[in-house]
Each structure stands twice: as C-alpha cells, then as structure tokens.
XYZ file of C-alpha atoms in Angstrom:
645
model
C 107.962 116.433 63.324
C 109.601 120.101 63.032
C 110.380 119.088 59.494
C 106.829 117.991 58.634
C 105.636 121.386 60.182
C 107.885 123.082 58.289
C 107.197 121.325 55.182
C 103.403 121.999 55.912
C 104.107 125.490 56.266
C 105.643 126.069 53.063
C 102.557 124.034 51.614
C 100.235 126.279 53.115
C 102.132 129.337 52.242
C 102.163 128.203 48.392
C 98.305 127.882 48.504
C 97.973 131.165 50.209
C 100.488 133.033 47.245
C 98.363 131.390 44.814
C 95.013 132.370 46.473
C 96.834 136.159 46.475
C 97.891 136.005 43.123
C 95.810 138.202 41.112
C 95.821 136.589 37.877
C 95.003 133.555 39.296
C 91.805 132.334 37.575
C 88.426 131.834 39.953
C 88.657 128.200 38.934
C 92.803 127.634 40.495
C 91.266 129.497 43.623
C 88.639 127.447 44.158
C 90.828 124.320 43.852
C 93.006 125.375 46.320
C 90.214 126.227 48.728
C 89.038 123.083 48.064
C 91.522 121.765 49.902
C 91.186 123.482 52.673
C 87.690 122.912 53.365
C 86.592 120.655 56.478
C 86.859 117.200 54.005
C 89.809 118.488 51.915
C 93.605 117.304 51.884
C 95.139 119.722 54.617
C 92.512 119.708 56.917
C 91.276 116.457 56.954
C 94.712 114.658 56.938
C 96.655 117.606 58.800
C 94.860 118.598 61.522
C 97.387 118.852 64.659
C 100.220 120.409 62.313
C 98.206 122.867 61.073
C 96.928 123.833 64.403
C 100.119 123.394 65.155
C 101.093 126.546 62.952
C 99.402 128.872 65.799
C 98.170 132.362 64.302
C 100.440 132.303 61.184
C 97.332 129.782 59.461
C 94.451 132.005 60.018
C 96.651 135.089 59.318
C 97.566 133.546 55.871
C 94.015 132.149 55.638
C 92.501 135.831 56.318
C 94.906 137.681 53.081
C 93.908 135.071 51.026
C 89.971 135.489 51.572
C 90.273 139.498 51.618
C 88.759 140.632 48.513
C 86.994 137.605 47.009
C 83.662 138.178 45.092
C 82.941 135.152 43.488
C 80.027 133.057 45.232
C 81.347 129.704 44.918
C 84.976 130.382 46.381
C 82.757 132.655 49.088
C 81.159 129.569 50.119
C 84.115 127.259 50.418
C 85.790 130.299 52.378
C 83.068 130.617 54.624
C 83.176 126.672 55.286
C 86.895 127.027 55.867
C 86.341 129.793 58.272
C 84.138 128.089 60.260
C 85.575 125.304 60.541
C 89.044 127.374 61.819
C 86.918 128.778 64.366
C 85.085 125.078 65.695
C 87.996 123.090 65.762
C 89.626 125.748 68.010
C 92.404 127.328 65.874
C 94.448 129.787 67.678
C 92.995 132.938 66.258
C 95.688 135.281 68.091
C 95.819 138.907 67.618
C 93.816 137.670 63.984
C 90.714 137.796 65.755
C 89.155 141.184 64.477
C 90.788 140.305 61.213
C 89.075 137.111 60.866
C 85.906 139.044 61.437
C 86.520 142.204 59.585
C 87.528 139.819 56.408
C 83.458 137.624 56.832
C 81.782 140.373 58.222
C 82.304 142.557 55.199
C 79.820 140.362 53.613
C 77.218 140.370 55.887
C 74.150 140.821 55.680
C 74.279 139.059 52.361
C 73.479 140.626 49.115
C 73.504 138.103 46.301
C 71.451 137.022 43.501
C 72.355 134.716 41.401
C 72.247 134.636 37.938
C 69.546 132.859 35.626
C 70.038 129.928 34.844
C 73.356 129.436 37.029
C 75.411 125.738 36.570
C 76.733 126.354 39.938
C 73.630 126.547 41.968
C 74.831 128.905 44.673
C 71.650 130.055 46.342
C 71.860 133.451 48.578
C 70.347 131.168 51.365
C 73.743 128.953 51.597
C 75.869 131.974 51.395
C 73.625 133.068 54.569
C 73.327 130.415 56.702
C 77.519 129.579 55.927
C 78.432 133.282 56.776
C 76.151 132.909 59.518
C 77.703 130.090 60.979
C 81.123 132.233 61.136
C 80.098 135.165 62.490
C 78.005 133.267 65.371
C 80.910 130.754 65.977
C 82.462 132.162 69.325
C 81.980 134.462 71.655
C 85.096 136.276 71.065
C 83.539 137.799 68.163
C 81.054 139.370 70.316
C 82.366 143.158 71.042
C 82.636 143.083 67.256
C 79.237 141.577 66.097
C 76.583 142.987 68.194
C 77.425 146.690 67.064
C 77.378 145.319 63.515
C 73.401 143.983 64.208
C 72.380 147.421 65.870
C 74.113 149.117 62.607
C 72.588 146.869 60.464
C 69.216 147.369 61.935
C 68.911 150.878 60.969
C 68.431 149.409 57.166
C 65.322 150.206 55.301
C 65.500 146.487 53.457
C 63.465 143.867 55.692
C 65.505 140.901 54.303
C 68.184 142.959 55.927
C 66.564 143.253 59.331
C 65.729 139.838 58.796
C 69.267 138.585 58.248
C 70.331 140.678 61.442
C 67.616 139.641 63.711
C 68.069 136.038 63.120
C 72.004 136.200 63.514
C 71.388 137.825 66.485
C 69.068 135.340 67.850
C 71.984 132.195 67.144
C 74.914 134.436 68.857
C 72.939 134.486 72.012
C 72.808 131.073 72.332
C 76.203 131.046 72.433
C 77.264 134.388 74.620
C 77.280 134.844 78.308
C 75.838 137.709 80.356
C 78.954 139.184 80.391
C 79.288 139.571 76.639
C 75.724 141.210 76.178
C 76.475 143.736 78.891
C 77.586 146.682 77.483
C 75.291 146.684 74.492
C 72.309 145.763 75.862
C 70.678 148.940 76.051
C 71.476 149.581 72.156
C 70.011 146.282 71.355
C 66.573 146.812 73.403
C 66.102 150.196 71.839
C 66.807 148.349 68.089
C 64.321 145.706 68.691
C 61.507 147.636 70.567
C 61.497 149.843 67.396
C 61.109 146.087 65.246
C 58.081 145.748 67.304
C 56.657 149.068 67.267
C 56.924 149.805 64.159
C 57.453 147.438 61.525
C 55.204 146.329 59.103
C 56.533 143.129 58.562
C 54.792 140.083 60.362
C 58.443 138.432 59.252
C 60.262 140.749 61.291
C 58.326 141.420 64.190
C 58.383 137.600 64.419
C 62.275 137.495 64.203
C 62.419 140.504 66.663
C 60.489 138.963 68.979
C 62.373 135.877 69.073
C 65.472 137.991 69.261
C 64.405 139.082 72.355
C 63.184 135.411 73.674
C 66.851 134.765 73.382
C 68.497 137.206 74.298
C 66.605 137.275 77.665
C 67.407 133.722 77.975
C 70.969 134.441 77.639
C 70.607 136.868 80.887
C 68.662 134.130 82.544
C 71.627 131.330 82.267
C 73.881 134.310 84.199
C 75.245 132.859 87.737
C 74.559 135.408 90.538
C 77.482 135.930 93.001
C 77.394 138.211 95.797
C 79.339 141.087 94.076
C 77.579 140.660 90.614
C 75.241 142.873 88.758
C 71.719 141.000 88.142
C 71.963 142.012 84.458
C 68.204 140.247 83.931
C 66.721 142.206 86.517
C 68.110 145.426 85.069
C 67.405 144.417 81.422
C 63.560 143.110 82.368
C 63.847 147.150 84.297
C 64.212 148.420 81.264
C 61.838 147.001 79.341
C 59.183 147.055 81.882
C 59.668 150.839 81.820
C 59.115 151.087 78.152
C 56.315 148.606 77.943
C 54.256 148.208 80.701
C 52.316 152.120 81.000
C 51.348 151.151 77.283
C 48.908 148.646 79.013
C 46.983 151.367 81.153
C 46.843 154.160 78.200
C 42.827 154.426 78.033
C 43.080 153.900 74.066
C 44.580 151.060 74.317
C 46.485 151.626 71.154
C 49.915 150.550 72.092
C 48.771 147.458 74.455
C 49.719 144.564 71.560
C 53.178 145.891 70.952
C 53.877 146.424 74.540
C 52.407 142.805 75.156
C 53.910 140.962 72.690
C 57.391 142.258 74.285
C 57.186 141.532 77.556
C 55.431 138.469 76.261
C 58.446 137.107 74.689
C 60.591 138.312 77.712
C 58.139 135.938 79.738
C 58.974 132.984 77.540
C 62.636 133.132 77.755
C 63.091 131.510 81.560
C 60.825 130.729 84.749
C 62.504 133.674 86.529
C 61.923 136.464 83.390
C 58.447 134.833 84.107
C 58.079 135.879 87.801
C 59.618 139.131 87.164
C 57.373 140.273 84.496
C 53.913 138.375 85.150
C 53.931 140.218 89.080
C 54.799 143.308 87.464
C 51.818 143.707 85.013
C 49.056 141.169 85.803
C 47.959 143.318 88.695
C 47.812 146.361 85.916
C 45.673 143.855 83.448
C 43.236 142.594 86.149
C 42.576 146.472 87.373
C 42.173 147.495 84.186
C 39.681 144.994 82.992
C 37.941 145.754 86.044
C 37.786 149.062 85.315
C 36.238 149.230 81.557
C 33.265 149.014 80.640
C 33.381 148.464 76.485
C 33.237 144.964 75.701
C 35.768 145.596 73.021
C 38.074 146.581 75.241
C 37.635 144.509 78.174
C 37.602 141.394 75.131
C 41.139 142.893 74.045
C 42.848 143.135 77.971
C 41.341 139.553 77.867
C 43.247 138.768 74.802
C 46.485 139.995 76.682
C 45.793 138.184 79.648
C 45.702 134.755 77.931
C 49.071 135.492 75.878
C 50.665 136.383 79.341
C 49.023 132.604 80.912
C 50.426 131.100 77.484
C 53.962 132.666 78.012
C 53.717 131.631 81.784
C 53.062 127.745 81.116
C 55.836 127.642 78.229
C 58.620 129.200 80.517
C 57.515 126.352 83.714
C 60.284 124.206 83.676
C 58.579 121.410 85.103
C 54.574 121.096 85.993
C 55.685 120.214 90.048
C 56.866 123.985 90.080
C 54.341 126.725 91.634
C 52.789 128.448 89.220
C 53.578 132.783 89.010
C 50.080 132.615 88.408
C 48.724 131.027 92.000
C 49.052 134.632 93.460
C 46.179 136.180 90.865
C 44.213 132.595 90.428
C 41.072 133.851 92.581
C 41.300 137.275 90.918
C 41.748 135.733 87.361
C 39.317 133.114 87.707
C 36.515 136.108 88.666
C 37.491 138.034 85.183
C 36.745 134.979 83.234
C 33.633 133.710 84.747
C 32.255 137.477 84.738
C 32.731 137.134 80.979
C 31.331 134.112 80.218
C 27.715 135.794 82.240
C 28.660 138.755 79.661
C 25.783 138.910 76.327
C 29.040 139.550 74.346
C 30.107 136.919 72.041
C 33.413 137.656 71.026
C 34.041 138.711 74.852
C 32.537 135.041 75.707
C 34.342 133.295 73.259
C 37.610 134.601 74.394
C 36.606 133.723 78.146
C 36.221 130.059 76.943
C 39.787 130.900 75.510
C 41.560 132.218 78.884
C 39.595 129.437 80.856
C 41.521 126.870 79.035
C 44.484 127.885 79.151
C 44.131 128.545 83.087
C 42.914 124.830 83.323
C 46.011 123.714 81.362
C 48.561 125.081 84.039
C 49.154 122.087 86.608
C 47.620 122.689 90.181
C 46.681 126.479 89.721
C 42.582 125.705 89.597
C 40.661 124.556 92.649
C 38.231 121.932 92.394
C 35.692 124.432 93.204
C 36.952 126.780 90.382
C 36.708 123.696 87.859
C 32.827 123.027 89.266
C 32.256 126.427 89.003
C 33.642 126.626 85.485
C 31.669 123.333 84.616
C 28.378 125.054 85.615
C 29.102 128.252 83.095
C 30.074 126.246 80.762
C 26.855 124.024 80.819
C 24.654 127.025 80.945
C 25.693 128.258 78.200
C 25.864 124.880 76.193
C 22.343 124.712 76.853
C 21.183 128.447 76.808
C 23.446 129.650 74.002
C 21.836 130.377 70.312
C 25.230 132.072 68.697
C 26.782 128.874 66.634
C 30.072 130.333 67.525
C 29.605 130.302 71.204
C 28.452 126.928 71.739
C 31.323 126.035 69.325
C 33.984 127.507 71.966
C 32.136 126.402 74.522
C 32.586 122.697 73.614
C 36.301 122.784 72.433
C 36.623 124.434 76.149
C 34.480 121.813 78.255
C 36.879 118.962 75.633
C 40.041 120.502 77.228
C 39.096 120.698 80.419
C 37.208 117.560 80.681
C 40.617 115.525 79.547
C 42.037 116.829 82.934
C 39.219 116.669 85.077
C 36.956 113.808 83.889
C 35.382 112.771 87.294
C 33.603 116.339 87.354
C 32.208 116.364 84.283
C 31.069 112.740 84.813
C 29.333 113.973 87.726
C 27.961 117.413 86.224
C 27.642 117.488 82.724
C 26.791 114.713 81.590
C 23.897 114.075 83.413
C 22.532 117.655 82.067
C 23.070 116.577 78.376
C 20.884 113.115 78.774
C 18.172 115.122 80.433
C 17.631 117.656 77.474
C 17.582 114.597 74.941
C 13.596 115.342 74.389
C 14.535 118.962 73.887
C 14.334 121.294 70.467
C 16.667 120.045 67.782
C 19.371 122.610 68.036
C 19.681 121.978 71.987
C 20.267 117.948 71.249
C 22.422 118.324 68.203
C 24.911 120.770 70.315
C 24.633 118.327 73.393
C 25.300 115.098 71.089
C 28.559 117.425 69.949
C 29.292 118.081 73.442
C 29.030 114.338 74.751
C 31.660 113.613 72.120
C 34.029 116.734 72.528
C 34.216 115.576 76.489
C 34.642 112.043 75.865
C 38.585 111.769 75.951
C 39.337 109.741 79.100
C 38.044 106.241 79.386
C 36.014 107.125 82.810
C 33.949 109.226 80.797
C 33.643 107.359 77.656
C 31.557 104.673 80.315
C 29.324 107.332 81.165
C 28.959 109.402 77.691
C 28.461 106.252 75.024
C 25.292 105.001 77.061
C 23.487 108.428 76.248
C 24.432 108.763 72.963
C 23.219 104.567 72.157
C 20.358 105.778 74.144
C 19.479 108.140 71.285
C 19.899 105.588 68.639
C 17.538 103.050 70.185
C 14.664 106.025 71.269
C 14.851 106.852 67.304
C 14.491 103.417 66.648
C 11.426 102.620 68.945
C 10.099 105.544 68.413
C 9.762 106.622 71.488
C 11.482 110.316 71.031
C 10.984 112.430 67.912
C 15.146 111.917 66.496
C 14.986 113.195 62.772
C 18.038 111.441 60.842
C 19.973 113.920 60.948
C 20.088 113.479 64.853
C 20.758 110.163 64.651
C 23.412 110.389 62.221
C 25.219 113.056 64.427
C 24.999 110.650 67.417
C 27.065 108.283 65.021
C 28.951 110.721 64.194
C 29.714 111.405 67.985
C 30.451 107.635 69.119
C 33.269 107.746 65.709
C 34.760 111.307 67.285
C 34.819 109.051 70.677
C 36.539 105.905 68.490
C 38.611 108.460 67.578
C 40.129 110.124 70.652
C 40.025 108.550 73.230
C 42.521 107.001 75.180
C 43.598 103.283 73.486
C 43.183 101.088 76.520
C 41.517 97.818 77.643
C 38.807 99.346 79.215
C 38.167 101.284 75.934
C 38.396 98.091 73.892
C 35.599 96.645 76.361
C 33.278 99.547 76.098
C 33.535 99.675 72.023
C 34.092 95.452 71.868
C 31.433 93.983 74.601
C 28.470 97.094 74.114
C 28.767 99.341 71.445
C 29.686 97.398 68.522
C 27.085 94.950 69.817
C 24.467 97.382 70.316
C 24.624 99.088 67.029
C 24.615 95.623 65.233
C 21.892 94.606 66.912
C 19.603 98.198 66.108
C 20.120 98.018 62.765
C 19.110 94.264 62.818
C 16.122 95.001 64.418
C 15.552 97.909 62.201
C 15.541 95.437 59.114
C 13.823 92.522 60.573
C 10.880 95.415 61.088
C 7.629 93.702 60.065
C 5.385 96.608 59.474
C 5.905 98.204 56.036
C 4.198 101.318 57.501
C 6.823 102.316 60.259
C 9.804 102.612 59.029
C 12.897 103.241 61.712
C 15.797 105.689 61.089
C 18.301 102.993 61.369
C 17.075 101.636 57.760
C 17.899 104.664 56.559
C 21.214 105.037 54.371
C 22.936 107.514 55.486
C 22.359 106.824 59.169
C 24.358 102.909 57.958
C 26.594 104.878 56.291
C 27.566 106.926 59.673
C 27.777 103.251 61.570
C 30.372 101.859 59.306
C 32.954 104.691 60.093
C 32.536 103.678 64.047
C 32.838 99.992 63.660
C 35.569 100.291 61.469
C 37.494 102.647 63.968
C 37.130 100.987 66.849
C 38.355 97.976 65.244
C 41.430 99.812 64.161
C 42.555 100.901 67.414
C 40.680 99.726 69.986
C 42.249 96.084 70.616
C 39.372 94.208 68.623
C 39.445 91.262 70.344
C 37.127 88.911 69.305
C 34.421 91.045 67.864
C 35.744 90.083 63.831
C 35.370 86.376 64.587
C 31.665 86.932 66.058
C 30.205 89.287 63.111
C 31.498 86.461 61.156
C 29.563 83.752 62.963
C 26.416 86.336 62.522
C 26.438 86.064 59.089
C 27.678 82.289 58.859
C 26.079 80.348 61.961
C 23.579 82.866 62.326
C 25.233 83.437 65.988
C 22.947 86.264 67.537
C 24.039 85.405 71.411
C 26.288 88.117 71.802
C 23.693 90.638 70.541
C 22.076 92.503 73.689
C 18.022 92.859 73.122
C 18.149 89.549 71.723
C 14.875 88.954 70.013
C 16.008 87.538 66.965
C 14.980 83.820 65.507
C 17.444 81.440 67.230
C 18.795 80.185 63.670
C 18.230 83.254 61.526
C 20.266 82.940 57.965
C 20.909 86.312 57.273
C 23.083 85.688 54.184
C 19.484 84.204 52.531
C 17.491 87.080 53.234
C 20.556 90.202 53.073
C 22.058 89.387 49.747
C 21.725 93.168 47.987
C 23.461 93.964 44.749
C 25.133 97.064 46.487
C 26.212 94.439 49.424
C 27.385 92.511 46.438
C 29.143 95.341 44.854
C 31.232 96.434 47.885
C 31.822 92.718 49.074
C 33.405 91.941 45.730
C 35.878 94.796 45.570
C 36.975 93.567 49.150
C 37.196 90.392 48.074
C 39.648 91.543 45.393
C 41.445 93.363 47.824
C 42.108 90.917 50.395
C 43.004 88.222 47.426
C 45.276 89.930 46.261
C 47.286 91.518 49.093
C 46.426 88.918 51.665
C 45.901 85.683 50.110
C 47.905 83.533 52.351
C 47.285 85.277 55.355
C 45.402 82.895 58.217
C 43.850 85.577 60.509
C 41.291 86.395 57.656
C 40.456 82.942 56.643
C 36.738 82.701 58.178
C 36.164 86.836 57.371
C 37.008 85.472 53.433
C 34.360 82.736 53.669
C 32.177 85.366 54.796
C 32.945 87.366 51.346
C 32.979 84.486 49.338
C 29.371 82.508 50.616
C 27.410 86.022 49.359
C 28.179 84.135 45.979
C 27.755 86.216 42.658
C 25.467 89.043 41.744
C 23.515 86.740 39.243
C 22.735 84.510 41.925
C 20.580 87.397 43.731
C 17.251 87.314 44.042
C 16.780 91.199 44.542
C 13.364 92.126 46.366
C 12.506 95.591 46.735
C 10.566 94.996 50.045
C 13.701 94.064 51.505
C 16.126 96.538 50.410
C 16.717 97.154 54.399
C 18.140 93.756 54.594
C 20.607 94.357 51.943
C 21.520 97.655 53.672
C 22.292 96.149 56.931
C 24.185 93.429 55.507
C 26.464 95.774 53.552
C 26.740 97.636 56.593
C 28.363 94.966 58.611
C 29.958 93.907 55.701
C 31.692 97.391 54.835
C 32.329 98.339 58.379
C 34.779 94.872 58.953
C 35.879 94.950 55.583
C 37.830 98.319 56.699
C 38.930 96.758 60.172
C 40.694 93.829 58.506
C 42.396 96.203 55.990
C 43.141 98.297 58.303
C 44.480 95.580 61.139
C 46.441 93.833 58.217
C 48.226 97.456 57.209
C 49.470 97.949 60.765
C-alpha cells in the first residue's frame, strides 16, 4: 500500500509540474485536469490514496490552479475544487489558500466570445465557483468579508452574484460562524433595500436576509450562550421599525419588507418581530385619517399576516397573531364600511388572509365577516369591489361552508327578481362560494332555479343571465371537490335537469313564445357543464342514459317529465349542424377508439343520425336540431375526455 501511495504521489506530482509548466499549452492542461475531475482517472479510481496524501494534494492542487485564465480549464478546476472540499479532503493549513486561489475569481466576470465552440457560459462558471466558495463552513471568516466588500460595487450583476452566494453559505453556517460579522452584513443589506433600484436585488437582498435569520434561528440556546437572534432581530428592529410611525410614511415599504423577510425565516423571528410592530401598525391605522394612508398601513398589515402563516411550522401551533385577532379583525371590518374602494378592496385582501391562518377567527368574526361581505355584494356598484368581494367570500367559504350555507346563500336566491347587475354579480357569487360539496347542495338549486324561471317565463332572465348561470354551474363542475356526493348532485339532478329544460324548450308548441333555452348561445354554455362534470365527476351511468334518450326514447330519468312516453327524438332532431359535429366525432372515436367496448352504444348513437343527405331540414324546427347537437356535443367531449384519462 505505501508503494501504491507513493507511486500515486509521484503521479500526482507529474500532473501538478505539468499544470505549472508555463509553456504547457491550454489544451495539455485541460487534459490533465480532466483527470482530476469528480469522473476522471485519479479521483474516481483513487479515492482513499489520494485522501490518503493529507494536505500535500490540495497544496499541489492549489499551485497548479493559481493563475489560470482560460474558462474551460476554470471550470474543470472549479469542479475539482469542489469536489476536494465534499468528499472531505484534509485541507490543512491550505485552507485560506484554497480560498484565496477560487475566490480571486469571484464575483465572476466573463463573457464569452461570439460564436464560441466551447460553450462556456458565465452562468456555469458562477454557479461552479459558487459551489466552492459555499462548500464548508471553514471558509466562513474568509467569505463573508469578501460579500460585504463585494457589496460596495456599483455593478448589480455584482450585488447579485454576492447576495445570492451569501444566501447558499447560510444554509450551511452555524450561529457561531455569522457572529462576528453580523452587524457588517445587516448594514450591507439594509442599504440593498433602501436604496437600490433593482427589483433583482432587493429581491436577492431580501432573501439574503430570510436566510440568514434562519441560520440564527437553528442556534441551540444553553444557559451561558448569547441569543444571537434576539440581538440580530434588536438590531434590525431598531433600524426598521420607527420608519412605520414617520407621519409621511415614506420609508414604511422598505422598513416592512425587512422585517418582513426576518418574519419568514422561523416561527420564533415571527413572535419576536410581529409583537414588536403590530401594536405600532394597529395604532397607527387608528390614528389616520387619509384613506391612502390608512389603505397603505393596511397593505403592511397583510404582508406581516402573510409572513406570519409562512413561518407556522405546523397549523396545530398558536398563532402570534391570536393576541391582536379582536383588534385586527375591527381594522378590517371598519374598512370594508369605508366609501373607499381601493381601501375596501384591500380589506377583502387582509380578511383573507386572516381567515387562512388555522383557528385565529371566531365563528362570530367569520358571521360577522359574512354579513360585510354580503352587504356589499349586494349594495356595491364599483365592478372592482364586488370583484374582491367574491374572490374573498370563495376563500373563505372553502373553510367555512356551513356559514355561508346558512347566510349567504339564502340572500343571493332572494334578490333573483332584482336589477340585472345585482343577479349577474350574485350568479358570480353562488359559483365563487361553491367549493365544498355541502354547499354545492345548496348553491346548484338556485342557480337551476334561474334556468327554469327563464324558461317559464316566470322572471324577466335576458340570455345573457341565463348564460352566466351556465356559466356558474361549469365554474362549480370545475372546482369543486371530486367526490361521490358531487357525482350525485351533477349525475342524479343537474345533468338531468338541464336535459330536460332544453327539451322542453324545443318541444315548445307556440311559435310566438320563444324560451331562452332555444337560444344558441345559452346550448352552447350547457355543453361546457355536461361535458365537465362528466370528466371528473365519476359519471356513472348518466352516458348510458343520454344514449337511451336518443335511442329508446328513455325520458324516465328526466325530472318534470311531461314528455310523450315514446318520443323519437332522432326523427324530429336531425339538424345539419347536429350532423356536422356528430360526424367529426364519429371520425374521432373511429379512429382512436375503434375497438374500444365502453363506447359501443354512444357509437350507435353517432352512427343512427345517418348522413346529411338523408335530412329533411325544417326551419320551424331548428330548436330541435339545436338541442340534439347539444346533447350530442356535450357527451361527445365526456367520452373523449374519459377515454384520454
């Protein structure tokens, strides 16, 4: 073995003399770096021995690397590099060598040349150099110094470079690392902040400081140990948080988006922060009296609940936030009574992400929350309020469902007979709420409700109404929850119930009132929801019995059922569009699904419509055609969609 390491040595030591030799050309070089690379000769077949060599490797590694300028043996060097430092190399007294000899390069400053064979890209030469100089923590006392020097540049790509090196060191480093240089990295990256005008930088400072703060956060207390979090959060709580009680206002988003990002980092930077400066926020919104600046203290309120419900480590844990719920719950609701929109709008905002954090609302603030929300659903003229006001009562109905079953909803089906721009925004609500099956039972009966009072005439629906209410029951399809009681509501009464309206609709005998359900573009908006719900809402049986509707002439699973016991719809709905539409599915299912057995009867369905030629086209009964091609299009889409999945 001694001879083997000595023989080794010699063989590293003739690589290293040829790396040194100056008039070696870049092309011998970057063979023999080659070779030392993570999948070349030495180190892949001679691990152990040349570990075995101790210091004497990386010293010989470290003169032949010194001095090199050309990108491609830089990259291989880099590779080599890190792998000596990953696979645990005894770096010895090298250390600061091994850095000095990378960190000369950093932050890279390469372009290559056009049209370069090689391909070298300055984002390699990064990320490899990166990986080096963020390898191990013994490089620490060397590298953070570097990234407060290198900070001071005026080139962002060099700022950049720096704050996203800094960000993967951290993840790496102990408290005990940071220590001494954390003050010289808080005053580097609250300048970033302050005064950069670069989003790309800000960004990557802020992250910095996400990390870094984490870093603190992993730090074991003892007895005798400083609390270096507490005293780092000290410090930038003094910088920061007076910013947020200046009556201009004009350094509160800086100042935010720092302690922000502190909040982020760990449950405990959370507590910390959030009881130092909520108080400050909630006074100070009490205080004002602009809108604009009462909207913007809003603003920071709702980044600081956002930062709060990222740094929860699980949702059983107390939320910071329980200690300020009553106060924070009065700011929003006193905005939403506000005449402000944008103040408003930002309320809705706030009150969501309140509602999102686990077990901080009451039950009475969620009913009190559901009755602002509903007055200003159905008070609200500004397009852009009642749009935040539905996303909001969405997101909070997906959490609490039984309360909106109980309040909302029955508000939205009594203002069904009111002005047009009242029903459309309820008919937008119904659907934005209807996420959980619970309230899918109680929305989809209002919103069928619609389509049949349209139909009979007995409410004043234009067709755009009743195309939004289709539009509504797809939205439902859509989102909510796949589950068998779901599949029951869509399967058993609303694929039913629009088959049968539209039915009815064309069976109409009076040429002089005509129903919006013959209408195109209100069949149009029904295919879309019959072809969803078949898609992903376990579809059962309900392809087999519009199949028997237009074969047998099967009407007993239609609800209202008025129609002629043995009606032949496929003598009286045979349309040339129908035909049109039916062919190309025919086409479709021939040739992709041919021999497949679940769409046997469907394909009988297709093929007994029989040719164009054979149509005897009527232009009294043009709603016949359209409700056949209807039915036809909206199961065409289910089987091609069931057969793709």
């Amino acid at each position: 073995m001694a001879a083997d390491s000595a023989l080794l040595l010699s063989l590293v030591e003739e690589f290293v003399s040829g790396l040194q030799d100056s008039k070696a050309k870049d092309a011998a070089k970057g063979k023999c770096l080659v070779k030392l690379t993570p999948n070349g000769v030495l180190l892949l077949y001679f691990l152990t021995e040349l570990k075995g060599l101790g210091s004497d490797f990386v010293f010989g590694f470290v003169q032949s690397m010194d001095g090199e300028r050309d990108p491609r043996n830089l990259l291989l060097a880099f590779q080599i590099a890190k792998n000596i430092i990953h696979r645990g190399y005894d770096l010895g007294k090298f250390t600061e060598e091994l850095f000095e000899v990378t960190s000369c390069y950093f932050p890279i400053d390469f372009t290559p040349p056009p049209n370069d064979p090689h391909g070298i890209t300055k984002e390699e030469l990064i990320q490899e150099l990166r990986g080096v100089l963020t390898g191990t923590p013994k490089f620490a006392e060397f590298l953070l110094p570097l990234i407060i020097e290198k900070l001071d540049s005026d080139v962002p790509s060099a700022k950049l470079d720096s704050l996203q090196t800094l960000t993967a060191c951290v993840s790496q480093y102990e408290h005990k690392d940071l220590a001494e240089f954390l003050e010289g990295l808080w005053a580097s990256l609250r300048r970033e902040v302050f005064q950069t005008s670069s989003e790309n930088v800000e960004s990557a400072g802020l992250a910095a400081l996400t990390a870094l703060t984490s870093c603190l956060s992993r730090s074991v207390l003892n007895s005798d140990s400083e609390d270096s979090l507490s005293s780092f959060l000290d410090l930038i709580l003094k910088d920061c948080k007076h910013h947020l009680c200046e009556p201009d206002l004009k350094l509160v988003w800086p100042s935010a988006k720092l302690l922000q990002a502190t909040c982020c980092a760990s449950n405990r930077a959370s507590h910390i922060v959030t009881t130092a400066v909520m108080p400050s926020l909630i006074d100070q919104y009490n205080s004002r009296t602009q809108c604009s600046q009462r909207r913007t203290l809003l603003e920071v309120v709702q980044r600081f609940i956002q930062s709060v419900k990222s740094s929860q480590s699980s949702d059983n844990d107390e939320s910071v936030l329980s200690a300020f719920r009553e106060a924070l719950c009065s700011i929003v609701f006193s905005a939403l009574s506000e005449s402000d929109s944008s103040l408003q709008i930002t309320a809705t905002s706030v009150l969501t992400s309140l509602t999102q954090l686990t077990g901080l609302l009451l039950d009475s603030d969620i009913e009190l929350a559901i009755d602002h929300l509903t007055r200003l659903l159905l008070t609200e003229e500004d397009g852009r309020v009642s749009a935040a006001v539905v996303e909001c009562a969405g997101a909070l109905a997906e959490l609490h469902p039984a309360a909106f079953i109980a309040k909302l909803i029955p508000r939205l089906k009594n203002e069904q007979h009111s002005h047009h721009a009242m029903r459309q925004r309820c008919l937008s609500a119904l659907a934005a709420v209807s996420k959980q099956p619970s309230v899918v039972q109680d929305s989809t009966p209002v919103l069928l409700e619609v389509l049949s009072s349209a139909h009979t005439g007995s409410a004043s629906f234009s067709v755009d109404e009743v195309v939004l209410a289709c539009h509504s029951l797809q939205r439902i399809a859509e989102q909510v929850e796949d589950s068998e009681e779901t599949g029951r509501c869509f399967h058993d009464v609303i694929i039913p119930r629009l088959l049968s309206l539209a039915l009815q609709a064309a069976l109409q005998g009076s040429p002089g009132v005509r129903s919006p359900l013959v209408e195109e573009a209100v069949l149009s908006a029904m295919v879309p929801v019959i072809s969803t719900s078949c898609s992903r809402l376990q579809p059962t049986s309900t392809a087999s019995r519009a199949a028997s509707l237009f074969l047998d002439g099967d009407v007993s699973f239609l609800p209202d059922n008025s129609f002629p016991s043995h009606i032949q719809l496929l003598k009286v709905c045979c349309c040339m569009c129908a035909h049109v539409y039916v062919a190309r599915c025919h086409k479709i299912f021939k040739s992709r699904y041919h021999d497949s057995p679940t769409i046997c009867r469907p394909m009988l369905l297709f093929k007994s419509l029989g040719s164009p030629r054979q149509c005897h086209v009527l232009h009294e009964n043009s709603r016949f055609y359209s409700c056949a091609n209807i039915i036809a299009q909206g199961f065409c889409n289910h089987y091609l969609a069931f057969q793709h999945h």
